[in-house]
CSV table of C-alpha atoms in Angstrom, one decimal:
chain,number,residue,atom,x,y,z
I,1,MET,CA,43.5,32.6,56.0
I,2,LYS,CA,39.6,33.6,56.4
I,3,GLY,CA,41.4,37.2,57.6
I,4,GLU,CA,43.7,37.8,55.0
I,5,ASN,CA,43.9,40.8,53.7
I,6,GLN,CA,40.8,42.4,54.6
I,7,THR,CA,40.1,45.1,56.8
I,8,PHE,CA,37.7,44.8,59.6
I,9,ALA,CA,35.1,47.7,60.7
I,10,SER,CA,35.9,50.4,63.3
I,11,GLU,CA,33.1,52.5,61.7
I,12,PHE,CA,30.6,52.2,58.9
I,13,THR,CA,29.5,54.9,55.9
I,14,LEU,CA,26.0,55.9,56.0
I,15,VAL,CA,24.8,56.6,52.4
I,16,GLY,CA,21.8,58.5,53.0
I,17,PHE,CA,19.5,59.4,49.7
I,18,TYR,CA,22.4,60.2,46.8
I,19,ASP,CA,21.4,57.6,44.8
I,20,PHE,CA,18.0,58.6,43.9
I,21,PRO,CA,19.7,62.0,42.8
I,22,PRO,CA,16.4,64.3,41.2
I,23,LEU,CA,15.0,63.9,45.1
I,24,ILE,CA,17.7,65.2,46.8
I,25,VAL,CA,15.9,68.9,47.2
I,26,PRO,CA,12.6,67.8,48.2
I,27,LEU,CA,12.8,65.5,49.2
I,28,PHE,CA,15.2,67.1,52.1
I,29,LEU,CA,12.7,69.7,51.5
I,30,ALA,CA,9.0,67.2,52.9
I,31,LEU,CA,11.4,65.7,55.6
I,32,LEU,CA,12.5,69.1,56.9
I,33,MET,CA,9.0,69.9,57.3
I,34,ILE,CA,7.9,66.3,58.3
I,35,TYR,CA,10.4,66.9,61.4
I,36,PHE,CA,9.2,70.1,62.6
I,37,LEU,CA,5.6,69.0,62.7
I,38,VAL,CA,6.5,66.0,64.9
I,39,LEU,CA,7.8,68.3,67.4
I,40,VAL,CA,5.9,70.6,67.2
I,41,GLU,CA,2.2,68.5,67.1
I,42,ASN,CA,3.6,66.2,69.8
I,43,LEU,CA,5.1,68.7,72.2
I,44,LEU,CA,2.1,70.6,71.8
I,45,ILE,CA,-0.1,67.2,73.0
I,46,MET,CA,2.6,67.0,76.2
I,47,VAL,CA,2.4,70.8,77.8
I,48,ILE,CA,-1.5,70.8,76.6
I,49,VAL,CA,-2.3,67.3,78.8
I,50,HIS,CA,0.3,68.6,81.3
I,51,SER,CA,-1.3,72.2,81.5
I,52,ASN,CA,-5.2,71.1,82.3
I,53,THR,CA,-6.4,68.9,84.9
I,54,GLN,CA,-9.5,67.5,83.0
I,55,LEU,CA,-6.8,65.5,80.3
I,56,HIS,CA,-5.2,64.2,83.9
I,57,THR,CA,-6.6,60.9,82.5
I,58,PRO,CA,-5.4,57.1,81.9
I,59,MET,CA,-5.4,58.1,77.9
I,60,TYR,CA,-4.0,61.0,77.9
I,61,PHE,CA,-1.1,59.9,80.3
I,62,PHE,CA,-0.4,57.6,78.0
I,63,LEU,CA,-0.5,59.6,75.1
I,64,THR,CA,1.9,61.5,76.3
I,65,ASN,CA,4.5,58.5,76.8
I,66,LEU,CA,3.8,58.1,73.0
I,67,ALA,CA,4.5,61.6,72.8
I,68,PHE,CA,7.3,62.0,73.9
I,69,LEU,CA,8.6,58.1,72.4
I,70,ASP,CA,7.4,59.9,68.4
I,71,ILE,CA,9.8,63.1,69.7
I,72,SER,CA,12.5,60.6,70.7
I,73,TYR,CA,12.9,58.3,67.9
I,74,THR,CA,12.0,61.1,65.5
I,75,THR,CA,14.9,62.7,67.2
I,76,MET,CA,17.4,60.1,66.9
I,77,ILE,CA,17.3,59.4,63.4
I,78,PHE,CA,15.7,63.1,61.1
I,79,PRO,CA,19.3,65.4,62.1
I,80,ASN,CA,21.3,62.6,60.9
I,81,MET,CA,19.3,61.6,57.6
I,82,LEU,CA,19.1,65.7,57.0
I,83,ALA,CA,22.8,65.7,57.2
I,84,HIS,CA,23.2,63.7,54.9
I,85,PHE,CA,21.7,65.7,52.4
I,86,PHE,CA,24.8,68.3,52.7
I,87,LEU,CA,27.2,65.6,53.3
I,88,GLU,CA,27.7,62.9,50.1
I,89,VAL,CA,28.2,60.3,53.4
I,90,THR,CA,28.0,60.1,56.2
I,91,HIS,CA,30.5,58.3,58.9
I,92,ILE,CA,28.8,56.2,61.7
I,93,SER,CA,31.9,54.9,64.7
I,94,LEU,CA,31.0,50.7,65.3
I,95,SER,CA,29.5,51.4,68.9
I,96,GLY,CA,27.4,54.1,67.5
I,97,CYS,CA,26.2,52.1,65.1
I,98,PHE,CA,25.6,49.7,67.4
I,99,LEU,CA,23.1,52.1,69.9
I,100,GLN,CA,21.3,53.9,67.4
I,101,MET,CA,20.7,50.2,66.2
I,102,PHE,CA,19.2,49.0,69.7
I,103,LEU,CA,17.6,52.7,70.6
I,104,PHE,CA,16.2,52.3,67.2
I,105,SER,CA,14.4,48.8,68.2
I,106,THR,CA,13.4,49.7,71.6
I,107,MET,CA,11.3,52.7,70.4
I,108,VAL,CA,9.6,50.7,67.8
I,109,SER,CA,8.6,48.1,70.4
I,110,THR,CA,7.8,50.5,72.7
I,111,GLU,CA,5.1,51.6,70.3
I,112,PHE,CA,4.0,48.1,70.3
I,113,PHE,CA,3.5,48.3,74.0
I,114,LEU,CA,2.2,51.3,74.7
I,115,LEU,CA,-0.7,50.8,71.9
I,116,THR,CA,-1.2,47.7,73.7
I,117,ALA,CA,-1.9,49.4,77.1
I,118,MET,CA,-3.9,51.6,75.5
I,119,ALA,CA,-6.0,48.3,74.3
I,120,TYR,CA,-6.7,47.5,77.8
I,121,ASP,CA,-7.4,50.7,79.1
I,122,ARG,CA,-10.6,51.5,76.5
I,123,TYR,CA,-11.3,47.6,77.4
I,124,VAL,CA,-11.8,48.7,80.5
I,125,ALA,CA,-13.7,51.8,80.1
I,126,ILE,CA,-16.1,50.2,77.6
I,127,CYS,CA,-17.1,46.5,79.5
I,128,LYS,CA,-16.0,47.2,83.3
I,129,PRO,CA,-17.1,51.5,83.7
I,130,LEU,CA,-17.7,51.3,87.1
I,131,ARG,CA,-14.6,49.5,88.1
I,132,TYR,CA,-13.0,52.1,85.8
I,133,VAL,CA,-11.1,54.6,88.5
I,134,THR,CA,-10.2,51.6,90.8
I,135,THR,CA,-8.9,49.8,88.3
I,136,MET,CA,-7.0,52.5,85.9
I,137,ASN,CA,-5.9,54.7,88.9
I,138,ASP,CA,-2.4,56.4,88.5
I,139,VAL,CA,-0.6,53.8,90.0
I,140,VAL,CA,-1.1,51.2,87.9
I,141,CYS,CA,-1.3,53.5,85.2
I,142,MET,CA,2.6,54.4,85.9
I,143,LYS,CA,3.5,50.7,86.7
I,144,LEU,CA,1.9,49.8,83.0
I,145,ALA,CA,3.7,52.1,82.0
I,146,GLY,CA,6.9,51.1,83.4
I,147,VAL,CA,6.6,47.9,82.5
I,148,CYS,CA,6.3,48.5,78.5
I,149,TRP,CA,9.0,50.7,78.5
I,150,LEU,CA,11.2,48.2,81.0
I,151,LEU,CA,10.1,45.3,78.1
I,152,SER,CA,10.9,47.1,74.6
I,153,PHE,CA,14.5,47.8,76.3
I,154,ILE,CA,15.0,44.3,77.0
I,155,ASN,CA,13.5,42.8,73.7
I,156,PRO,CA,15.9,44.0,71.3
I,157,ILE,CA,18.9,42.7,73.4
I,158,PRO,CA,19.3,39.4,72.3
I,159,HIS,CA,19.5,40.3,68.3
I,160,ILE,CA,21.8,43.5,68.6
I,161,THR,CA,24.2,41.5,71.1
I,162,LEU,CA,24.6,39.3,68.1
I,163,THR,CA,25.0,41.6,65.8
I,164,SER,CA,27.1,43.1,67.5
I,165,ARG,CA,29.6,40.1,67.6
I,166,LEU,CA,29.9,39.6,63.4
I,167,SER,CA,32.5,39.8,61.5
I,168,PHE,CA,32.3,43.1,59.0
I,169,CYS,CA,35.4,42.3,56.8
I,170,GLY,CA,34.6,43.8,53.3
I,171,SER,CA,32.4,46.7,52.5
I,172,HIS,CA,32.0,49.5,55.1
I,173,THR,CA,29.1,51.6,53.6
I,174,ILE,CA,25.7,51.0,54.8
I,175,ASN,CA,23.1,51.6,52.3
I,176,HIS,CA,20.3,53.2,54.5
I,177,PHE,CA,19.7,56.6,56.5
I,178,PHE,CA,20.3,54.2,59.5
I,179,CYS,CA,22.2,52.4,60.8
I,180,ASP,CA,19.1,49.1,60.2
I,181,VAL,CA,20.1,45.6,61.3
I,182,ALA,CA,19.5,44.4,58.3
I,183,ALA,CA,21.2,46.1,56.3
I,184,VAL,CA,24.1,46.1,58.5
I,185,MET,CA,23.6,42.4,58.4
I,186,LYS,CA,24.2,42.7,54.8
I,187,LEU,CA,27.8,43.6,55.4
I,188,SER,CA,28.9,41.1,57.2
I,189,CYS,CA,31.7,38.4,56.0
I,190,SER,CA,30.3,35.6,58.9
I,191,SER,CA,26.7,33.5,59.2
I,192,THR,CA,23.9,36.0,60.1
I,193,SER,CA,21.4,32.9,60.7
I,194,ALA,CA,21.7,33.1,64.6
I,195,VAL,CA,20.8,37.0,64.5
I,196,GLU,CA,18.2,36.2,61.6
I,197,LEU,CA,16.8,33.5,63.9
I,198,ALA,CA,16.8,35.9,66.7
I,199,ILE,CA,14.7,38.5,65.4
I,200,TYR,CA,12.3,36.5,63.8
I,201,VAL,CA,11.7,34.6,67.2
I,202,MET,CA,11.3,37.7,69.3
I,203,GLY,CA,9.7,39.5,66.9
I,204,THR,CA,7.7,37.2,66.3
I,205,LEU,CA,6.6,36.1,70.0
I,206,VAL,CA,6.5,39.8,70.7
I,207,ALA,CA,4.5,41.6,67.8
I,208,LEU,CA,2.2,38.6,68.1
I,209,THR,CA,1.0,38.1,71.5
I,210,LEU,CA,0.7,41.7,71.2
I,211,PHE,CA,-1.0,41.8,68.5
I,212,ALA,CA,-3.4,38.8,70.1
I,213,LEU,CA,-4.4,40.7,73.6
I,214,THR,CA,-4.9,43.8,71.4
I,215,ILE,CA,-7.6,41.6,69.0
I,216,THR,CA,-8.9,40.7,71.8
I,217,SER,CA,-9.5,43.8,73.8
I,218,TYR,CA,-11.3,44.7,71.0
I,219,ILE,CA,-13.1,41.7,70.8
I,220,ASN,CA,-14.6,42.8,74.1
I,221,ILE,CA,-14.8,46.3,73.5
I,222,ILE,CA,-17.3,45.3,69.9
I,223,SER,CA,-19.4,42.6,72.3
I,224,THR,CA,-20.2,45.1,74.8
I,225,ILE,CA,-20.5,47.7,72.4
I,226,LEU,CA,-23.4,46.1,71.0
I,227,LYS,CA,-25.3,44.4,74.0
I,228,ASN,CA,-26.0,48.4,74.0
I,229,ARG,CA,-29.3,48.9,73.0
I,230,SER,CA,-29.0,52.8,73.4
I,231,THR,CA,-28.0,54.2,70.1
I,232,GLU,CA,-26.8,57.0,71.3
I,233,GLY,CA,-24.8,54.9,73.9
I,234,ARG,CA,-23.3,52.9,71.4
I,235,HIS,CA,-22.1,55.9,70.0
I,236,LYS,CA,-20.7,57.0,72.6
I,237,ALA,CA,-18.5,54.3,73.5
I,238,PHE,CA,-17.9,53.9,69.9
I,239,SER,CA,-16.4,57.2,70.0
I,240,THR,CA,-13.9,57.0,73.1
I,241,CYS,CA,-11.9,54.0,71.1
I,242,ALA,CA,-12.4,55.0,67.6
I,243,SER,CA,-9.1,57.3,67.8
I,244,HIS,CA,-7.0,54.6,69.2
I,245,LEU,CA,-8.5,52.0,67.0
I,246,THR,CA,-7.7,54.5,63.9
I,247,VAL,CA,-4.2,54.2,65.3
I,248,LEU,CA,-3.8,51.1,65.5
I,249,ILE,CA,-4.9,50.9,62.2
I,250,LEU,CA,-2.2,52.6,60.8
I,251,PHE,CA,0.7,51.7,62.9
I,252,TYR,CA,0.2,48.0,62.5
I,253,GLY,CA,-0.2,48.6,58.3
I,254,VAL,CA,2.3,50.1,58.0
I,255,ILE,CA,4.4,48.0,59.8
I,256,CYS,CA,3.3,45.1,57.6
I,257,SER,CA,3.3,47.0,54.1
I,258,THR,CA,7.1,47.7,55.0
I,259,HIS,CA,8.2,44.1,56.3
I,260,MET,CA,6.0,41.6,54.3
I,261,ARG,CA,6.7,42.6,50.9
I,262,PRO,CA,8.4,40.3,48.6
I,263,ALA,CA,11.5,39.5,48.7
I,264,SER,CA,11.7,40.5,44.8
I,265,THR,CA,11.0,43.8,46.2
I,266,ALA,CA,13.4,44.4,48.7
I,267,SER,CA,15.9,45.6,47.4
I,268,ILE,CA,19.1,47.2,49.3
I,269,LYS,CA,18.1,50.8,47.5
I,270,TYR,CA,14.5,50.3,48.4
I,271,ASN,CA,14.9,49.1,51.8
I,272,LYS,CA,15.0,52.6,52.8
I,273,VAL,CA,12.1,54.1,50.9
I,274,TYR,CA,10.3,51.0,52.7
I,275,SER,CA,11.4,52.5,56.1
I,276,LEU,CA,10.7,56.3,55.4
I,277,LEU,CA,6.9,54.8,56.3
I,278,TYR,CA,7.1,53.7,59.8
I,279,VAL,CA,9.7,56.4,61.0
I,280,THR,CA,7.8,59.5,59.7
I,281,ILE,CA,4.0,58.1,59.3
I,282,PRO,CA,2.9,57.4,62.5
I,283,PRO,CA,4.8,60.2,64.9
I,284,LEU,CA,3.1,62.6,62.0
I,285,CYS,CA,-0.4,61.3,62.3
I,286,ASN,CA,-1.2,59.6,65.9
I,287,PRO,CA,-1.3,63.3,67.3
I,288,ILE,CA,-3.5,64.3,64.1
I,289,ILE,CA,-5.8,61.2,65.0
I,290,TYR,CA,-5.7,61.2,68.7
I,291,CYS,CA,-6.1,65.3,69.2
I,292,LEU,CA,-7.7,66.8,65.9
I,293,LYS,CA,-10.2,64.6,66.0
I,294,ASN,CA,-10.6,64.1,69.9
I,295,ARG,CA,-13.9,66.3,71.1
I,296,GLU,CA,-12.6,65.9,74.7
I,297,PHE,CA,-9.0,67.6,74.1
I,298,LYS,CA,-10.6,70.0,71.2
I,299,ASN,CA,-13.8,71.2,74.1
I,300,THR,CA,-10.0,71.2,77.1
I,301,LEU,CA,-8.3,73.2,74.6
I,302,ARG,CA,-11.0,75.7,73.4
I,303,MET,CA,-11.8,76.3,77.4
I,304,THR,CA,-7.4,77.0,77.7
I,305,LYS,CA,-8.2,79.7,74.4
I,306,ASN,CA,-11.0,81.6,76.3
I,307,LYS,CA,-9.2,81.3,79.8
I,308,LYS,CA,-6.7,83.3,78.3
């Protein structure tokens, strides 16, 4: 019988980074500093945008959504990950593991959707400037953000549901610092082909659709800018979308470097190292790119300091 002498999982064990002994202390200190900076940077953006009416624009509305998203998914991962450095292993219940998988997949999807919505905002601002105020009004922005979050919650449901139906009757030890879908599937003693198909179909459908919409927006943006005969007008138009374009390149670059590696390099041990890329780099760099390099934000911040 297939089920004989098998213990089915009621909880999983997370290994964390204990298979990299020389890096334990420096990695802990580095990740602790990164988490602190992520919280400070993104909270600062939310507070400054909320308290300054000059920044109550669609771009900064979506930026506060992005800041909230970055705080949410780093807080979902980092506290437990940092705890791994004090405990050789940590345990997580079966339901807790699947909840973490679902929320993390949702957060990654939300970033795709929000960045696409922000690309559309830049398209309207540059290509349809006379209609910008009416097209991107408060109601439209809230609806766009709501759709982004709603679709992101729906997107991972198929593959997380299928993963939850797998049988885990062998090792219960996940060689990762959180419940990553790929790492959990490797522990299953049943076929994972349906889960892999769902991930591939939904991931490809969502990612390629949103990427195509973003590229289309920027083709129109660049075409409109190049038609502008004024050098100053071109520079101003490019500067309004430079930050968003930089964030897009960073995010898609991190995703591609993480998920499009040759199979020979995709070992279980090093998958979690690559996972650190999209857990740390986007939430850490987004505020710097958007705000510290943004003249409008810096001018508003300077005016706030002068008033005090």
